[in-house]
Coordinates of C-alpha atoms in Angstrom, one line a residue:
X1 CA 0.6 5.1 17.3
X2 CA 2.8 8.1 16.9
X3 CA 1.5 9.9 13.7
X4 CA 1.0 13.3 12.2
X5 CA -2.0 13.6 10.1
X6 CA -3.1 16.1 7.5
X7 CA -6.2 15.6 5.3
X8 CA -7.4 17.5 2.4
X9 CA -10.3 16.9 0.1
X10 CA -10.3 17.9 -3.6
X11 CA -13.7 19.3 -4.7
X12 CA -14.4 18.2 -8.4
X13 CA -11.1 16.4 -8.8
X14 CA -12.9 13.5 -10.4
X15 CA -13.3 13.5 -14.2
X16 CA -11.3 11.3 -16.4
X17 CA -13.2 8.9 -18.7
X18 CA -12.8 5.5 -17.1
X19 CA -16.0 3.8 -18.2
X20 CA -17.5 3.5 -14.8
X21 CA -16.8 1.0 -12.1
X22 CA -16.3 -2.6 -13.0
X23 CA -15.3 -5.8 -11.9
X24 CA -12.3 -8.2 -12.5
X25 CA -13.2 -9.1 -16.1
X26 CA -9.5 -9.0 -17.4
X27 CA -9.7 -5.7 -19.3
X28 CA -8.5 -2.4 -18.2
X29 CA -11.4 -1.2 -16.1
X30 CA -11.9 1.7 -13.5
X31 CA -13.4 5.0 -13.2
X32 CA -12.8 8.5 -12.3
X33 CA -13.3 9.7 -8.8
X34 CA -12.8 12.6 -6.4
X35 CA -9.7 12.6 -4.4
X36 CA -9.1 12.9 -0.6
X37 CA -5.4 13.3 0.5
X38 CA -4.0 12.3 3.8
X39 CA -0.5 12.8 5.1
X40 CA 0.8 10.7 7.9
X41 CA 4.3 10.1 9.5
X42 CA 5.3 7.0 11.3
X43 CA 8.2 6.9 13.8
X44 CA 11.1 4.5 14.7
X45 CA 10.2 1.0 15.3
X46 CA 6.7 1.1 13.9
X47 CA 5.8 -1.6 11.3
X48 CA 5.0 0.3 8.2
X49 CA 2.5 -2.0 6.3
X50 CA 0.5 -2.7 9.5
X51 CA 0.5 0.8 10.6
X52 CA -0.8 1.9 7.1
X53 CA -3.5 -0.7 7.3
X54 CA -4.5 0.4 10.8
X55 CA -4.7 4.0 9.5
X56 CA -6.9 2.9 6.6
X57 CA -9.1 1.1 9.0
X58 CA -9.3 3.9 11.5
X59 CA -10.2 6.5 8.8
X60 CA -12.5 3.9 7.0
X61 CA -11.0 4.6 3.7
X62 CA -12.7 2.5 1.0
X63 CA -10.3 3.0 -2.0
X64 CA -6.9 4.0 -0.6
X65 CA -3.6 4.1 -2.3
X66 CA -0.2 5.3 -1.7
X67 CA 0.7 8.6 -3.5
X68 CA 4.3 8.9 -2.2
X69 CA 6.6 7.9 0.7
X70 CA 10.1 8.8 1.9
X71 CA 11.8 7.4 4.9
X72 CA 13.9 4.5 6.0
X73 CA 13.6 1.0 7.4
X74 CA 15.8 -1.6 9.2
X75 CA 13.8 -4.7 8.1
X76 CA 11.8 -5.9 5.2
X77 CA 10.3 -9.2 4.1
X78 CA 9.5 -9.2 0.3
X79 CA 8.2 -11.7 -2.3
X80 CA 10.2 -11.5 -5.5
X81 CA 9.0 -11.2 -9.0
X82 CA 9.7 -14.7 -9.9
X83 CA 7.0 -16.1 -7.4
X84 CA 3.9 -17.5 -8.9
X85 CA 0.6 -18.9 -7.5
X86 CA 2.0 -22.4 -7.3
X87 CA 5.5 -21.2 -5.9
X88 CA 4.8 -18.1 -3.8
X89 CA 7.8 -18.8 -1.7
X90 CA 10.4 -16.8 -3.5
X91 CA 11.0 -14.5 -0.3
X92 CA 13.8 -12.5 0.9
X93 CA 14.2 -11.1 4.5
X94 CA 16.4 -7.9 4.7
X95 CA 18.1 -6.5 7.7
X96 CA 20.1 -3.3 7.9
X97 CA 19.5 0.3 7.2
X98 CA 17.6 1.1 3.9
X99 CA 16.2 4.2 2.4
X100 CA 12.8 3.8 0.9
X101 CA 13.2 4.9 -2.7
X102 CA 9.6 4.0 -3.6
X103 CA 6.5 2.7 -1.9
X104 CA 3.5 2.1 -4.2
X105 CA 0.2 0.1 -4.1
X106 CA -3.3 -0.1 -3.1
X107 CA -4.2 -0.3 0.8
X108 CA -7.6 -2.0 0.9
X109 CA -7.9 -4.8 3.5
X110 CA -5.8 -7.1 1.5
X111 CA -3.1 -4.5 0.5
X112 CA -1.0 -4.9 -2.4
X113 CA 2.1 -2.9 -1.9
X114 CA 5.6 -3.0 -3.5
X115 CA 8.7 -1.2 -2.1
X116 CA 12.1 -0.4 -3.6
X117 CA 14.8 0.1 -1.0
X118 CA 18.4 1.2 -1.3
X119 CA 21.3 0.2 0.9
X120 CA 24.3 2.2 2.3
X121 CA 26.1 1.9 -1.1
X122 CA 23.1 2.8 -3.2
X123 CA 22.3 -0.8 -4.3
X124 CA 18.4 -1.3 -4.7
X125 CA 16.2 -4.1 -4.2
X126 CA 12.5 -4.3 -4.5
X127 CA 9.5 -6.6 -4.4
X128 CA 5.9 -7.2 -3.0
X129 CA 5.8 -6.2 0.7
X130 CA 4.9 -9.2 2.9
X131 CA 5.6 -7.3 6.1
X132 CA 8.3 -6.4 8.6
X133 CA 8.8 -2.9 7.2
X134 CA 10.3 -1.6 10.3
X135 CA 10.7 2.1 10.4
X136 CA 14.3 3.3 11.1
X137 CA 14.0 7.1 11.5
X138 CA 10.8 8.0 9.8
X139 CA 8.2 7.1 7.2
X140 CA 6.4 10.0 5.7
X141 CA 3.5 8.8 3.6
X142 CA 0.9 10.5 1.5
X143 CA -2.3 8.4 1.1
X144 CA -4.9 9.2 -1.4
X145 CA -8.5 8.0 -1.5
X146 CA -10.6 7.7 -4.6
X147 CA -13.8 8.8 -2.7
X148 CA -16.2 7.6 -5.3
X149 CA -14.8 4.1 -5.6
X150 CA -14.4 1.0 -3.5
X151 CA -11.4 -1.4 -3.8
X152 CA -11.8 -5.2 -3.1
X153 CA -9.8 -8.2 -4.1
X154 CA -11.1 -11.3 -5.6
X155 CA -9.3 -14.5 -6.7
X156 CA -8.3 -14.4 -10.3
X157 CA -8.2 -17.7 -12.0
X158 CA -5.7 -16.6 -14.6
X159 CA -3.1 -15.4 -12.3
X160 CA -4.0 -17.5 -9.1
X161 CA -3.7 -14.4 -6.8
X162 CA -6.4 -12.2 -5.4
X163 CA -6.5 -9.2 -7.8
X164 CA -8.0 -5.7 -7.5
X165 CA -11.7 -5.2 -8.3
X166 CA -12.8 -1.5 -8.6
X167 CA -16.5 -0.8 -8.0
X168 CA -18.4 2.6 -7.6
X169 CA -18.7 3.5 -3.9
X170 CA -22.3 3.1 -2.7
X171 CA -23.8 4.2 0.5
X172 CA -24.3 0.4 1.3
X173 CA -20.7 -0.5 0.8

């Protein structure tokens, strides 16, 4: 893995009234947390989602999320917005040169990441990243970790998809 890494911790960056941890009860739940910031760069030919997941695993991040990303890719496999739990196959496979306009999401084991890409004429397309985000020149990613929280995913009967569950980080988790 060809990466540059910078990490910085924020002392007392928590705060925010979030009402504690919480599970997947359907309401807006979450909690405040301290923040740790990591900057990493991936090079040509690396698969971005898999590389980010390997980075998260290597650093043992428990509540990681993408703060920002700039870069370019030559491939992408995306699930489109009209996909449902019963019809998850609304998928497009892109090939060519694309700028990463936006990359957002949570990076726990079952990552939930969306991307917006622009082609050589400035047209954009976006969706849920399934994989094959092959870096063209570079991908410079800033990853945050909510150090007092832990992200997991559990199946949600209402949506039919595994959805984010936010819990307080404990020494046991």
